[in-house]
Amino acid sequence: MKKQEEHMKKVFVGAAFYALGILANYFFGAERYRPGIGMELFGSITFMDGFIRGVLPKIMKRNHQKTES
């Protein structure tokens, strides 16, 4: 269970980095210069990794228990 909780934390970390990347692009970016693109990519990859490994199995387990009973 600890592993799954770690992956669930990745969802929040990924979302935070994605938001920071968007804000960096908004405040410091120009038409061709996007300083927050690395943070956006890291955030989106981390978010998807945490979602697939942490949140999705929890949802699938809950749905499986509902169909059995």
PDB file of N, CA and C in Angstrom:
ATOM      1  N   MET A   1       0.812  -1.201   0.000  1.00  0.00           N
ATOM      2  CA  MET A   1       0.000   0.000   0.000  1.00  0.00           C
ATOM      3  C   MET A   1       0.856   1.267   0.000  1.00  0.00           C
ATOM      4  N   LYS A   2       2.031   1.195   0.617  1.00  0.00           N
ATOM      5  CA  LYS A   2       2.882   2.382   0.656  1.00  0.00           C
ATOM      6  C   LYS A   2       3.281   2.838  -0.737  1.00  0.00           C
ATOM      7  N   LYS A   3       3.575   1.882  -1.606  1.00  0.00           N
ATOM      8  CA  LYS A   3       3.970   2.221  -2.970  1.00  0.00           C
ATOM      9  C   LYS A   3       2.853   2.989  -3.668  1.00  0.00           C
ATOM     10  N   GLN A   4       1.616   2.532  -3.467  1.00  0.00           N
ATOM     11  CA  GLN A   4       0.481   3.182  -4.122  1.00  0.00           C
ATOM     12  C   GLN A   4       0.295   4.604  -3.592  1.00  0.00           C
ATOM     13  N   GLU A   5       0.513   4.802  -2.298  1.00  0.00           N
ATOM     14  CA  GLU A   5       0.390   6.147  -1.729  1.00  0.00           C
ATOM     15  C   GLU A   5       1.466   7.079  -2.280  1.00  0.00           C
ATOM     16  N   GLU A   6       2.664   6.541  -2.496  1.00  0.00           N
ATOM     17  CA  GLU A   6       3.724   7.355  -3.097  1.00  0.00           C
ATOM     18  C   GLU A   6       3.339   7.784  -4.507  1.00  0.00           C
ATOM     19  N   HIS A   7       2.748   6.874  -5.244  1.00  0.00           N
ATOM     20  CA  HIS A   7       2.334   7.213  -6.603  1.00  0.00           C
ATOM     21  C   HIS A   7       1.192   8.227  -6.583  1.00  0.00           C
ATOM     22  N   MET A   8       0.336   8.158  -5.570  1.00  0.00           N
ATOM     23  CA  MET A   8      -0.750   9.127  -5.479  1.00  0.00           C
ATOM     24  C   MET A   8      -0.206  10.522  -5.170  1.00  0.00           C
ATOM     25  N   LYS A   9       0.903  10.595  -4.425  1.00  0.00           N
ATOM     26  CA  LYS A   9       1.528  11.894  -4.170  1.00  0.00           C
ATOM     27  C   LYS A   9       2.107  12.473  -5.455  1.00  0.00           C
ATOM     28  N   LYS A  10       2.550  11.594  -6.368  1.00  0.00           N
ATOM     29  CA  LYS A  10       3.105  12.052  -7.641  1.00  0.00           C
ATOM     30  C   LYS A  10       2.075  12.842  -8.441  1.00  0.00           C
ATOM     31  N   VAL A  11       0.810  12.509  -8.271  1.00  0.00           N
ATOM     32  CA  VAL A  11      -0.250  13.216  -8.995  1.00  0.00           C
ATOM     33  C   VAL A  11      -0.234  14.693  -8.609  1.00  0.00           C
ATOM     34  N   PHE A  12      -0.133  14.969  -7.310  1.00  0.00           N
ATOM     35  CA  PHE A  12      -0.137  16.355  -6.851  1.00  0.00           C
ATOM     36  C   PHE A  12       1.146  17.081  -7.235  1.00  0.00           C
ATOM     37  N   VAL A  13       2.271  16.385  -7.141  1.00  0.00           N
ATOM     38  CA  VAL A  13       3.548  16.990  -7.530  1.00  0.00           C
ATOM     39  C   VAL A  13       3.532  17.320  -9.020  1.00  0.00           C
ATOM     40  N   GLY A  14       3.039  16.390  -9.824  1.00  0.00           N
ATOM     41  CA  GLY A  14       2.964  16.620 -11.266  1.00  0.00           C
ATOM     42  C   GLY A  14       2.058  17.783 -11.621  1.00  0.00           C
ATOM     43  N   ALA A  15       0.912  17.856 -10.952  1.00  0.00           N
ATOM     44  CA  ALA A  15      -0.015  18.958 -11.223  1.00  0.00           C
ATOM     45  C   ALA A  15       0.601  20.298 -10.821  1.00  0.00           C
ATOM     46  N   ALA A  16       1.342  20.311  -9.714  1.00  0.00           N
ATOM     47  CA  ALA A  16       1.977  21.552  -9.268  1.00  0.00           C
ATOM     48  C   ALA A  16       3.049  22.009 -10.260  1.00  0.00           C
ATOM     49  N   PHE A  17       3.874  21.081 -10.729  1.00  0.00           N
ATOM     50  CA  PHE A  17       4.910  21.452 -11.699  1.00  0.00           C
ATOM     51  C   PHE A  17       4.286  21.913 -13.014  1.00  0.00           C
ATOM     52  N   TYR A  18       3.210  21.273 -13.423  1.00  0.00           N
ATOM     53  CA  TYR A  18       2.540  21.675 -14.656  1.00  0.00           C
ATOM     54  C   TYR A  18       2.011  23.106 -14.525  1.00  0.00           C
ATOM     55  N   ALA A  19       1.391  23.393 -13.384  1.00  0.00           N
ATOM     56  CA  ALA A  19       0.863  24.740 -13.159  1.00  0.00           C
ATOM     57  C   ALA A  19       1.990  25.767 -13.101  1.00  0.00           C
ATOM     58  N   LEU A  20       3.103  25.413 -12.455  1.00  0.00           N
ATOM     59  CA  LEU A  20       4.244  26.330 -12.409  1.00  0.00           C
ATOM     60  C   LEU A  20       4.805  26.594 -13.798  1.00  0.00           C
ATOM     61  N   GLY A  21       4.847  25.569 -14.630  1.00  0.00           N
ATOM     62  CA  GLY A  21       5.326  25.744 -15.994  1.00  0.00           C
ATOM     63  C   GLY A  21       4.439  26.673 -16.795  1.00  0.00           C
ATOM     64  N   ILE A  22       3.144  26.522 -16.634  1.00  0.00           N
ATOM     65  CA  ILE A  22       2.208  27.399 -17.342  1.00  0.00           C
ATOM     66  C   ILE A  22       2.354  28.839 -16.855  1.00  0.00           C
ATOM     67  N   LEU A  23       2.479  29.010 -15.534  1.00  0.00           N
ATOM     68  CA  LEU A  23       2.658  30.361 -14.999  1.00  0.00           C
ATOM     69  C   LEU A  23       3.968  30.987 -15.470  1.00  0.00           C
ATOM     70  N   ALA A  24       5.030  30.185 -15.519  1.00  0.00           N
ATOM     71  CA  ALA A  24       6.314  30.713 -16.001  1.00  0.00           C
ATOM     72  C   ALA A  24       6.204  31.150 -17.454  1.00  0.00           C
ATOM     73  N   ASN A  25       5.502  30.371 -18.255  1.00  0.00           N
ATOM     74  CA  ASN A  25       5.308  30.763 -19.652  1.00  0.00           C
ATOM     75  C   ASN A  25       4.480  32.038 -19.756  1.00  0.00           C
ATOM     76  N   TYR A  26       3.492  32.158 -18.895  1.00  0.00           N
ATOM     77  CA  TYR A  26       2.612  33.321 -18.944  1.00  0.00           C
ATOM     78  C   TYR A  26       3.356  34.596 -18.551  1.00  0.00           C
ATOM     79  N   PHE A  27       4.144  34.512 -17.468  1.00  0.00           N
ATOM     80  CA  PHE A  27       4.801  35.718 -16.963  1.00  0.00           C
ATOM     81  C   PHE A  27       6.104  36.045 -17.682  1.00  0.00           C
ATOM     82  N   PHE A  28       6.903  35.022 -18.003  1.00  0.00           N
ATOM     83  CA  PHE A  28       8.242  35.270 -18.540  1.00  0.00           C
ATOM     84  C   PHE A  28       8.375  34.919 -20.014  1.00  0.00           C
ATOM     85  N   GLY A  29       7.369  34.322 -20.592  1.00  0.00           N
ATOM     86  CA  GLY A  29       7.486  33.838 -21.958  1.00  0.00           C
ATOM     87  C   GLY A  29       7.212  34.907 -22.991  1.00  0.00           C
ATOM     88  N   ALA A  30       7.748  34.683 -24.159  1.00  0.00           N
ATOM     89  CA  ALA A  30       7.486  35.538 -25.306  1.00  0.00           C
ATOM     90  C   ALA A  30       6.867  34.651 -26.391  1.00  0.00           C
ATOM     91  N   GLU A  31       6.816  35.154 -27.603  1.00  0.00           N
ATOM     92  CA  GLU A  31       6.176  34.397 -28.674  1.00  0.00           C
ATOM     93  C   GLU A  31       6.909  33.095 -28.976  1.00  0.00           C
ATOM     94  N   ARG A  32       8.229  33.127 -28.990  1.00  0.00           N
ATOM     95  CA  ARG A  32       9.003  31.919 -29.308  1.00  0.00           C
ATOM     96  C   ARG A  32       9.736  31.369 -28.094  1.00  0.00           C
ATOM     97  N   TYR A  33       9.869  32.161 -27.052  1.00  0.00           N
ATOM     98  CA  TYR A  33      10.640  31.756 -25.881  1.00  0.00           C
ATOM     99  C   TYR A  33       9.684  31.269 -24.800  1.00  0.00           C
ATOM    100  N   ARG A  34       9.789  29.986 -24.469  1.00  0.00           N
ATOM    101  CA  ARG A  34       8.907  29.424 -23.439  1.00  0.00           C
ATOM    102  C   ARG A  34       9.768  28.798 -22.343  1.00  0.00           C
ATOM    103  N   PRO A  35       9.999  29.529 -21.267  1.00  0.00           N
ATOM    104  CA  PRO A  35      10.898  29.032 -20.226  1.00  0.00           C
ATOM    105  C   PRO A  35      10.316  27.893 -19.397  1.00  0.00           C
ATOM    106  N   GLY A  36       9.012  27.755 -19.351  1.00  0.00           N
ATOM    107  CA  GLY A  36       8.406  26.751 -18.485  1.00  0.00           C
ATOM    108  C   GLY A  36       8.061  25.448 -19.171  1.00  0.00           C
ATOM    109  N   ILE A  37       8.524  25.248 -20.402  1.00  0.00           N
ATOM    110  CA  ILE A  37       8.143  24.041 -21.145  1.00  0.00           C
ATOM    111  C   ILE A  37       8.697  22.784 -20.473  1.00  0.00           C
ATOM    112  N   GLY A  38       9.880  22.877 -19.891  1.00  0.00           N
ATOM    113  CA  GLY A  38      10.450  21.719 -19.193  1.00  0.00           C
ATOM    114  C   GLY A  38       9.625  21.341 -17.980  1.00  0.00           C
ATOM    115  N   MET A  39       9.190  22.349 -17.229  1.00  0.00           N
ATOM    116  CA  MET A  39       8.348  22.076 -16.060  1.00  0.00           C
ATOM    117  C   MET A  39       7.008  21.505 -16.490  1.00  0.00           C
ATOM    118  N   GLU A  40       6.468  22.007 -17.587  1.00  0.00           N
ATOM    119  CA  GLU A  40       5.205  21.467 -18.092  1.00  0.00           C
ATOM    120  C   GLU A  40       5.346  20.001 -18.466  1.00  0.00           C
ATOM    121  N   LEU A  41       6.408  19.674 -19.191  1.00  0.00           N
ATOM    122  CA  LEU A  41       6.618  18.283 -19.598  1.00  0.00           C
ATOM    123  C   LEU A  41       6.838  17.384 -18.395  1.00  0.00           C
ATOM    124  N   PHE A  42       7.701  17.810 -17.473  1.00  0.00           N
ATOM    125  CA  PHE A  42       7.956  17.014 -16.273  1.00  0.00           C
ATOM    126  C   PHE A  42       6.673  16.830 -15.476  1.00  0.00           C
ATOM    127  N   GLY A  43       5.903  17.901 -15.342  1.00  0.00           N
ATOM    128  CA  GLY A  43       4.663  17.824 -14.578  1.00  0.00           C
ATOM    129  C   GLY A  43       3.647  16.902 -15.208  1.00  0.00           C
ATOM    130  N   SER A  44       3.499  16.974 -16.523  1.00  0.00           N
ATOM    131  CA  SER A  44       2.500  16.127 -17.173  1.00  0.00           C
ATOM    132  C   SER A  44       2.910  14.659 -17.135  1.00  0.00           C
ATOM    133  N   ILE A  45       4.202  14.377 -17.321  1.00  0.00           N
ATOM    134  CA  ILE A  45       4.661  12.984 -17.267  1.00  0.00           C
ATOM    135  C   ILE A  45       4.522  12.433 -15.854  1.00  0.00           C
ATOM    136  N   THR A  46       4.899  13.222 -14.851  1.00  0.00           N
ATOM    137  CA  THR A  46       4.789  12.776 -13.461  1.00  0.00           C
ATOM    138  C   THR A  46       3.331  12.575 -13.074  1.00  0.00           C
ATOM    139  N   PHE A  47       2.469  13.487 -13.511  1.00  0.00           N
ATOM    140  CA  PHE A  47       1.047  13.367 -13.208  1.00  0.00           C
ATOM    141  C   PHE A  47       0.469  12.083 -13.795  1.00  0.00           C
ATOM    142  N   MET A  48       0.763  11.826 -15.062  1.00  0.00           N
ATOM    143  CA  MET A  48       0.218  10.623 -15.701  1.00  0.00           C
ATOM    144  C   MET A  48       0.775   9.354 -15.068  1.00  0.00           C
ATOM    145  N   ASP A  49       2.060   9.357 -14.710  1.00  0.00           N
ATOM    146  CA  ASP A  49       2.666   8.201 -14.059  1.00  0.00           C
ATOM    147  C   ASP A  49       1.986   7.932 -12.718  1.00  0.00           C
ATOM    148  N   GLY A  50       1.806   8.977 -11.928  1.00  0.00           N
ATOM    149  CA  GLY A  50       1.144   8.814 -10.634  1.00  0.00           C
ATOM    150  C   GLY A  50      -0.302   8.397 -10.780  1.00  0.00           C
ATOM    151  N   PHE A  51      -0.982   8.934 -11.782  1.00  0.00           N
ATOM    152  CA  PHE A  51      -2.387   8.589 -11.980  1.00  0.00           C
ATOM    153  C   PHE A  51      -2.544   7.130 -12.389  1.00  0.00           C
ATOM    154  N   ILE A  52      -1.705   6.680 -13.321  1.00  0.00           N
ATOM    155  CA  ILE A  52      -1.823   5.304 -13.816  1.00  0.00           C
ATOM    156  C   ILE A  52      -1.438   4.301 -12.740  1.00  0.00           C
ATOM    157  N   ARG A  53      -0.399   4.593 -11.974  1.00  0.00           N
ATOM    158  CA  ARG A  53       0.081   3.629 -10.984  1.00  0.00           C
ATOM    159  C   ARG A  53      -0.588   3.757  -9.623  1.00  0.00           C
ATOM    160  N   GLY A  54      -1.135   4.929  -9.296  1.00  0.00           N
ATOM    161  CA  GLY A  54      -1.680   5.135  -7.960  1.00  0.00           C
ATOM    162  C   GLY A  54      -3.186   5.246  -7.897  1.00  0.00           C
ATOM    163  N   VAL A  55      -3.757   6.086  -8.731  1.00  0.00           N
ATOM    164  CA  VAL A  55      -5.189   6.370  -8.635  1.00  0.00           C
ATOM    165  C   VAL A  55      -6.016   5.349  -9.404  1.00  0.00           C
ATOM    166  N   LEU A  56      -5.583   5.008 -10.596  1.00  0.00           N
ATOM    167  CA  LEU A  56      -6.353   4.094 -11.439  1.00  0.00           C
ATOM    168  C   LEU A  56      -6.582   2.726 -10.793  1.00  0.00           C
ATOM    169  N   PRO A  57      -5.559   2.089 -10.188  1.00  0.00           N
ATOM    170  CA  PRO A  57      -5.822   0.803  -9.532  1.00  0.00           C
ATOM    171  C   PRO A  57      -6.835   0.910  -8.397  1.00  0.00           C
ATOM    172  N   LYS A  58      -6.818   2.043  -7.682  1.00  0.00           N
ATOM    173  CA  LYS A  58      -7.781   2.242  -6.597  1.00  0.00           C
ATOM    174  C   LYS A  58      -9.207   2.321  -7.154  1.00  0.00           C
ATOM    175  N   ILE A  59      -9.375   3.030  -8.257  1.00  0.00           N
ATOM    176  CA  ILE A  59     -10.691   3.144  -8.891  1.00  0.00           C
ATOM    177  C   ILE A  59     -11.145   1.785  -9.413  1.00  0.00           C
ATOM    178  N   MET A  60     -10.224   1.066 -10.049  1.00  0.00           N
ATOM    179  CA  MET A  60     -10.578  -0.245 -10.604  1.00  0.00           C
ATOM    180  C   MET A  60     -10.974  -1.214  -9.496  1.00  0.00           C
ATOM    181  N   LYS A  61     -10.251  -1.180  -8.370  1.00  0.00           N
ATOM    182  CA  LYS A  61     -10.567  -2.070  -7.259  1.00  0.00           C
ATOM    183  C   LYS A  61     -11.949  -1.747  -6.695  1.00  0.00           C
ATOM    184  N   ARG A  62     -12.271  -0.454  -6.569  1.00  0.00           N
ATOM    185  CA  ARG A  62     -13.566  -0.048  -6.036  1.00  0.00           C
ATOM    186  C   ARG A  62     -14.693  -0.492  -6.974  1.00  0.00           C
ATOM    187  N   ASN A  63     -14.499  -0.322  -8.284  1.00  0.00           N
ATOM    188  CA  ASN A  63     -15.520  -0.741  -9.245  1.00  0.00           C
ATOM    189  C   ASN A  63     -15.689  -2.247  -9.249  1.00  0.00           C
ATOM    190  N   HIS A  64     -14.598  -2.978  -9.063  1.00  0.00           N
ATOM    191  CA  HIS A  64     -14.659  -4.437  -9.038  1.00  0.00           C
ATOM    192  C   HIS A  64     -15.440  -4.913  -7.816  1.00  0.00           C
ATOM    193  N   GLN A  65     -15.256  -4.257  -6.675  1.00  0.00           N
ATOM    194  CA  GLN A  65     -15.982  -4.637  -5.463  1.00  0.00           C
ATOM    195  C   GLN A  65     -17.471  -4.343  -5.611  1.00  0.00           C
ATOM    196  N   LYS A  66     -17.836  -3.276  -6.299  1.00  0.00           N
ATOM    197  CA  LYS A  66     -19.249  -2.942  -6.489  1.00  0.00           C
ATOM    198  C   LYS A  66     -19.943  -3.970  -7.369  1.00  0.00           C
ATOM    199  N   THR A  67     -19.257  -4.462  -8.388  1.00  0.00           N
ATOM    200  CA  THR A  67     -19.895  -5.410  -9.300  1.00  0.00           C
ATOM    201  C   THR A  67     -20.045  -6.788  -8.671  1.00  0.00           C
ATOM    202  N   GLU A  68     -19.160  -7.146  -7.723  1.00  0.00           N
ATOM    203  CA  GLU A  68     -19.256  -8.456  -7.088  1.00  0.00           C
ATOM    204  C   GLU A  68     -20.422  -8.530  -6.122  1.00  0.00           C
ATOM    205  N   SER A  69     -20.682  -7.459  -5.376  1.00  0.00           N
ATOM    206  CA  SER A  69     -21.730  -7.523  -4.354  1.00  0.00           C
ATOM    207  C   SER A  69     -23.104  -7.192  -4.886  1.00  0.00           C
TER     208      SER A  69
END
